[in-house]
XYZ file of C-alpha atoms in Angstrom:
430
model
C -70.046 -86.848 51.263
C -69.185 -85.960 54.807
C -67.902 -88.502 57.125
C -70.115 -88.739 60.078
C -69.037 -90.600 63.445
C -71.216 -92.228 66.115
C -69.818 -92.013 69.521
C -70.958 -94.730 71.948
C -70.008 -95.982 75.479
C -68.910 -99.714 75.231
C -69.514 -100.309 79.061
C -71.956 -99.333 81.499
C -71.575 -95.688 80.731
C -69.360 -92.872 82.250
C -66.544 -93.823 79.824
C -65.700 -90.138 78.973
C -67.737 -89.688 75.950
C -68.059 -86.002 76.439
C -64.448 -85.248 76.381
C -64.076 -87.191 73.093
C -66.932 -85.474 71.324
C -65.505 -82.028 72.484
C -62.134 -82.963 71.045
C -63.541 -84.188 67.570
C -65.670 -81.104 67.309
C -62.454 -79.432 66.227
C -63.263 -81.140 62.933
C -67.175 -81.739 63.077
C -69.544 -78.929 62.364
C -72.433 -80.391 64.309
C -73.324 -82.647 67.180
C -76.472 -84.539 67.498
C -77.678 -86.121 70.818
C -79.914 -89.095 69.749
C -81.219 -90.834 73.036
C -81.483 -90.632 76.855
C -82.419 -87.758 78.997
C -80.715 -85.614 81.862
C -80.069 -88.727 83.765
C -76.668 -88.917 82.321
C -73.936 -86.349 82.146
C -70.679 -85.444 80.407
C -67.851 -83.692 82.379
C -65.645 -81.565 80.268
C -62.460 -79.837 81.278
C -61.076 -77.111 79.070
C -58.126 -75.183 80.303
C -58.675 -76.482 83.606
C -62.352 -75.406 83.830
C -64.952 -78.046 84.436
C -68.361 -78.066 82.795
C -70.987 -80.695 83.310
C -73.541 -81.236 80.557
C -76.655 -83.220 80.720
C -78.877 -82.540 77.850
C -76.919 -80.125 75.778
C -74.529 -82.000 73.288
C -70.777 -81.652 74.062
C -70.073 -79.586 70.994
C -71.526 -76.556 72.610
C -68.130 -75.516 73.986
C -67.009 -74.780 70.438
C -68.384 -71.326 69.125
C -68.799 -72.515 65.544
C -70.487 -75.795 66.176
C -74.328 -76.392 66.124
C -75.892 -78.817 68.492
C -79.019 -80.753 67.895
C -81.314 -82.713 70.357
C -82.990 -85.559 68.266
C -86.574 -86.980 68.750
C -84.931 -90.054 70.482
C -84.256 -87.903 73.563
C -86.683 -87.402 76.413
C -86.614 -83.697 77.679
C -87.368 -82.074 80.829
C -88.212 -78.189 79.969
C -87.156 -77.113 83.323
C -83.785 -79.194 83.392
C -82.983 -78.039 79.928
C -83.436 -74.419 80.557
C -81.489 -74.617 84.015
C -78.725 -76.180 81.969
C -78.608 -73.463 79.356
C -78.620 -70.837 81.962
C -75.557 -72.552 83.694
C -73.741 -72.805 80.434
C -74.368 -69.195 79.395
C -73.351 -68.079 82.905
C -70.034 -69.652 82.129
C -69.724 -67.372 78.896
C -70.824 -69.887 76.434
C -73.508 -68.886 73.833
C -76.236 -71.520 73.514
C -79.074 -69.704 71.970
C -79.066 -69.832 68.285
C -76.816 -72.883 68.239
C -79.059 -75.376 70.046
C -81.782 -76.920 67.970
C -84.498 -79.110 69.720
C -86.664 -81.583 67.702
C -90.241 -80.666 68.009
C -90.911 -84.581 68.093
C -88.897 -85.095 71.342
C -90.962 -86.591 74.162
C -91.482 -84.244 77.238
C -90.457 -85.365 80.893
C -93.142 -83.880 83.240
C -93.529 -83.863 86.976
C -95.746 -86.772 87.086
C -93.002 -88.967 85.247
C -90.648 -87.947 88.229
C -93.231 -88.922 90.883
C -93.785 -92.205 89.265
C -90.145 -93.153 88.823
C -89.386 -92.253 92.537
C -92.542 -93.932 93.887
C -91.743 -97.117 91.836
C -88.201 -97.347 93.256
C -89.351 -96.740 96.723
C -91.842 -99.542 96.396
C -89.203 -101.903 95.149
C -86.987 -101.490 98.057
C -84.019 -103.751 97.995
C -84.980 -104.863 94.549
C -84.817 -101.244 93.092
C -83.161 -100.928 89.610
C -81.076 -97.936 90.679
C -82.703 -95.307 88.448
C -81.883 -91.698 88.891
C -85.467 -90.849 89.689
C -85.567 -88.250 87.044
C -88.479 -89.656 85.262
C -86.915 -91.016 82.281
C -88.329 -94.410 82.196
C -92.016 -93.438 82.762
C -91.522 -90.635 79.833
C -90.335 -93.483 77.481
C -93.323 -95.630 78.588
C -95.779 -92.772 77.631
C -94.013 -92.359 74.211
C -94.459 -96.088 73.521
C -97.937 -96.062 74.705
C -98.786 -93.127 72.289
C -100.037 -90.724 75.109
C -96.777 -88.747 75.603
C -96.658 -84.895 75.304
C -94.007 -83.640 72.966
C -92.012 -80.441 72.749
C -94.054 -79.242 69.753
C -97.206 -79.512 71.907
C -96.051 -76.528 73.970
C -97.059 -74.423 71.213
C -100.805 -75.232 71.539
C -101.888 -74.603 75.187
C -105.367 -75.863 74.915
C -104.283 -78.964 73.069
C -101.554 -79.387 75.761
C -104.020 -79.036 78.744
C -106.557 -81.441 77.222
C -103.914 -84.160 76.609
C -102.226 -83.603 80.071
C -105.697 -83.955 81.873
C -106.273 -87.333 80.088
C -102.737 -88.707 80.735
C -102.531 -87.476 84.444
C -105.866 -89.013 85.253
C -104.262 -92.435 84.602
C -101.026 -91.745 86.334
C -102.678 -90.136 89.454
C -104.534 -93.238 89.813
C -101.345 -95.425 89.794
C -99.706 -92.911 92.224
C -102.570 -92.925 94.621
C -103.910 -96.557 94.492
C -100.998 -98.574 93.572
C -97.788 -96.708 94.648
C -99.167 -95.041 97.853
C -98.020 -91.729 96.820
C -99.502 -88.206 96.361
C -101.284 -87.444 93.142
C -100.332 -84.323 91.317
C -102.635 -81.153 90.223
C -103.170 -81.216 86.604
C -103.609 -77.397 86.336
C -100.485 -76.660 88.283
C -98.518 -79.162 86.150
C -99.804 -77.379 83.012
C -99.371 -73.860 84.132
C -95.750 -74.538 85.277
C -94.777 -76.171 82.152
C -96.489 -73.807 79.641
C -94.778 -71.051 81.611
C -91.697 -72.266 79.993
C -92.833 -72.449 76.474
C -91.783 -69.018 75.470
C -88.160 -69.822 76.109
C -88.490 -73.367 74.625
C -90.272 -72.391 71.259
C -87.241 -70.438 69.575
C -85.274 -73.797 69.809
C -87.748 -76.079 68.166
C -86.751 -77.248 64.795
C -87.271 -79.846 62.107
C -84.090 -81.542 63.032
C -83.966 -84.282 60.449
C -84.148 -81.589 57.645
C -81.588 -79.346 59.345
C -79.176 -82.474 59.397
C -79.931 -83.219 55.909
C -79.058 -79.928 54.803
C -75.862 -79.910 56.852
C -74.880 -83.212 55.260
C -75.682 -81.725 51.787
C -73.056 -78.906 52.443
C -70.508 -81.616 53.289
C -70.309 -80.845 56.929
C -69.144 -83.578 59.167
C -71.412 -84.537 62.040
C -71.055 -86.312 65.404
C -73.796 -88.509 66.875
C -73.457 -88.496 70.586
C -75.114 -91.230 72.746
C -75.667 -91.346 76.529
C -75.019 -94.226 79.018
C -73.350 -97.266 77.415
C -74.140 -100.269 75.370
C -74.419 -102.667 78.247
C -77.278 -100.437 79.468
C -79.162 -100.675 76.296
C -82.785 -101.706 76.944
C -82.770 -104.459 74.513
C -79.083 -105.735 74.611
C -77.920 -104.940 78.174
C -77.975 -106.551 81.493
C -81.871 -106.504 81.677
C -83.649 -105.458 83.662
C -80.868 -103.492 85.159
C -80.617 -101.209 81.916
C -81.800 -97.762 80.902
C -84.991 -97.139 79.112
C -83.624 -96.351 75.562
C -81.420 -97.961 72.981
C -77.861 -96.812 73.553
C -76.261 -98.636 70.727
C -75.017 -97.094 67.426
C -77.864 -98.163 65.430
C -80.161 -96.066 67.604
C -78.425 -93.000 66.080
C -80.355 -93.219 62.836
C -83.882 -93.358 64.473
C -83.103 -91.051 67.325
C -81.649 -88.296 65.116
C -83.671 -88.782 61.996
C -81.149 -89.712 59.461
C -80.710 -92.831 57.132
C -78.364 -95.590 58.451
C -76.169 -95.049 55.334
C -75.316 -91.463 56.732
C -73.509 -93.096 59.667
C -69.914 -93.803 58.373
C -67.867 -94.847 61.329
C -68.498 -95.903 65.087
C -65.981 -94.841 67.777
C -66.417 -96.920 70.954
C -65.271 -95.295 74.156
C -63.832 -97.656 76.843
C -62.195 -97.005 80.242
C -58.843 -98.633 80.914
C -60.628 -100.449 83.612
C -64.545 -100.834 84.250
C -67.133 -98.916 86.260
C -70.887 -99.170 86.891
C -73.351 -96.972 88.659
C -76.605 -98.364 90.245
C -77.643 -102.051 90.666
C -76.950 -104.910 88.380
C -74.432 -107.560 87.848
C -70.603 -106.598 87.476
C -68.310 -109.678 86.928
C -64.976 -107.842 87.415
C -66.217 -105.562 90.581
C -63.487 -105.031 93.114
C -64.249 -104.561 96.882
C -60.432 -104.227 97.808
C -57.733 -101.734 97.893
C -57.381 -101.673 94.228
C -60.881 -100.925 93.887
C -60.678 -98.010 96.234
C -57.663 -96.797 94.250
C -59.676 -96.772 90.993
C -62.524 -94.957 92.656
C -60.354 -92.352 94.423
C -57.776 -91.607 91.742
C -60.484 -91.861 88.939
C -62.726 -89.521 90.891
C -65.513 -92.074 90.246
C -68.647 -90.286 91.220
C -71.710 -89.687 88.803
C -71.550 -86.268 87.200
C -75.475 -85.752 87.515
C -76.264 -87.611 90.811
C -72.840 -87.714 92.524
C -73.466 -91.503 93.303
C -70.221 -93.400 93.794
C -69.497 -95.642 90.867
C -68.538 -99.304 91.483
C -65.084 -100.167 89.938
C -63.362 -103.340 88.519
C -60.762 -104.564 86.100
C -61.105 -104.331 82.321
C -63.532 -106.694 81.135
C -62.788 -108.099 77.490
C -65.979 -110.258 77.251
C -68.191 -107.171 77.938
C -66.391 -105.216 75.415
C -66.603 -107.956 72.928
C -70.420 -107.849 73.182
C -70.478 -104.101 72.627
C -68.174 -104.294 69.785
C -70.504 -106.798 68.123
C -73.568 -104.779 68.878
C -72.267 -101.540 67.638
C -69.984 -102.352 64.728
C -67.057 -100.519 66.411
C -64.536 -99.310 63.907
C -62.218 -97.671 66.460
C -61.679 -97.531 70.120
C -60.822 -94.644 72.379
C -59.244 -95.707 75.686
C -59.881 -93.274 78.556
C -58.513 -92.869 82.107
C -55.319 -94.718 81.493
C -53.588 -92.482 84.020
C -55.819 -93.942 86.817
C -53.664 -97.153 86.621
C -50.483 -95.432 87.211
C -48.671 -96.703 90.281
C -50.378 -100.151 90.386
C -47.667 -102.899 90.477
C -49.886 -105.339 88.601
C -52.772 -104.828 86.340
C -55.283 -107.420 85.315
C -57.452 -107.988 82.301
C -60.544 -110.192 82.290
C -60.161 -112.434 79.154
C -63.086 -114.727 79.607
C -65.888 -115.978 82.079
C -66.443 -119.266 83.803
C -70.189 -119.988 83.566
C -70.857 -123.310 85.170
C -68.991 -125.864 83.246
C -68.551 -123.508 80.249
C -66.035 -120.819 79.407
C -67.543 -117.729 77.682
C -65.626 -115.030 75.719
C -68.765 -112.764 75.247
C -70.996 -111.365 77.931
C -74.189 -113.361 77.910
C -77.710 -111.767 77.675
C -79.771 -110.895 80.836
C -78.860 -110.111 84.411
C -79.298 -113.588 85.776
C -76.812 -114.952 83.443
C -74.291 -112.382 83.976
C -74.569 -112.714 87.688
C -73.207 -116.260 87.455
C -70.120 -115.280 85.412
C -66.773 -115.572 87.218
C -63.970 -113.689 85.519
C -60.741 -115.305 84.257
C -57.916 -113.031 84.704
C -54.630 -112.370 82.923
C -52.006 -110.476 84.906
C -49.513 -107.905 83.359
C -46.789 -105.890 85.213
C -47.875 -102.280 85.914
C -45.987 -99.077 85.637
C -44.749 -96.641 88.236
C -44.276 -93.703 85.800
C -46.909 -91.028 85.363
C -48.946 -91.014 82.146
C -50.842 -87.888 83.134
C -50.868 -85.511 80.245
C -48.806 -87.691 77.826
C -49.480 -86.740 74.271
C -47.358 -89.116 72.372
C -47.379 -92.828 72.315
C -43.648 -93.268 72.517
C -43.610 -91.216 75.749
C -45.817 -93.799 77.573
C -44.159 -96.254 79.825
C -43.423 -99.446 77.862
C -45.730 -101.554 80.238
C -48.530 -99.064 79.582
C -48.046 -99.594 75.902
C -48.104 -103.207 76.241
C -51.203 -103.174 78.400
C -52.943 -101.199 75.550
C -51.732 -103.316 72.940
C -53.150 -106.482 74.834
C -56.426 -104.532 75.282
C -56.804 -103.847 71.587
C -55.766 -107.532 70.829
C -58.465 -108.899 73.132
C -60.972 -106.435 71.721
C -60.076 -107.239 68.109
C -60.342 -103.502 67.366
C -57.841 -100.827 66.670
C -57.133 -97.945 69.218
C -57.874 -94.543 67.623
C -57.269 -92.334 70.625
C -55.951 -92.518 74.261
C -57.027 -90.140 76.819
C -54.304 -89.549 79.576
C -56.175 -86.798 81.420
C -59.576 -84.874 81.543
C -58.504 -81.884 79.502
C -59.076 -81.906 75.810
C -55.273 -81.586 74.883
C -54.458 -84.638 77.102
C -54.864 -87.002 74.254
C -52.730 -89.445 72.267
C -53.760 -89.681 68.393
C -53.048 -92.944 66.874
C -55.681 -92.736 63.972
C -58.006 -89.883 63.613
C -61.580 -90.868 63.456
C -62.195 -88.412 60.633
C -59.224 -89.598 58.497
């Protein structure tokens, strides 16, 4: 039986999952995206050329790899087609290799309108969504009123369902959110105009994955965001609208849990967060500015600046517990180059208690004060280093301490954005 690996972010997203998936597709024959939407992106650098992916799985950059978008993903047809055009304009063949579940929920213009109007109404209490309709689309799915990708093949049924759903949402837009309602006919016409291009991609993804596994082909299951943004287990309510943890790969892709053999947790050598919500190790000083500037910490989809802070072991401990992480990939080690001192948060003070794991809920996390351990930094560059022994001694010690605190082995270390700038300690497919 092939060994299948789930890739998850162990922080608040933006850990560098895309590069890791791309690197591992040297072995894998398929990549499956199992949750989220086009609100999160993966930035890949191959031979110095940058490519941003939002819905298309990161394996698309390998010519012989098939990519699958599972039913756990919410899909904007317009955004998907725009992304396909961008990728194919860069000389990468997408059509024939990208397979879209016919059960995936559609993101339609009224979801975007609801998302943006709600955030505007919340004012200073806004959650910090990307305003791309992700949450409202998942709400419709849970309420069993969603339109799905397969519905694009039946125009009459699509229009009838859209009329019924939009009547409800227009009432909310107009009478509760003080926003403009949308015209049902225009939404239907604009969306159905895209059906001809979407239809060839529609597939029974669970059956395709089962056939691939029967042939002994290794698969990667790629999540978006990070475990601390999980709708159930993250810093609620400052979370995303789906389950980002490894267990969601089975449901979101359509495979049995026994098909998931290993979980690779991606963690930055420091910590970042986009949007609102508590962040115990956040820095507002010169070090924070160093991390943001050197790490180029801006969202790949929205361009929003990321908040930066020191490595947080209690937060990682929660992620490892939730995901059953079997190996870590540490990314952006090179961003710490040149800092005279590096710090690791080893615990939290929470009132009279000391916590070694992130508590549940935003309110509890907001009252956590980090307890730091200091280590000497390194002045030598780690950029592009491909062998552990070539790392500065202090960088090695920092990574060893990180792994000790995490109680999980390090499989890979990323020392730059290019796929070749990687140190391999233990291959995840070995």
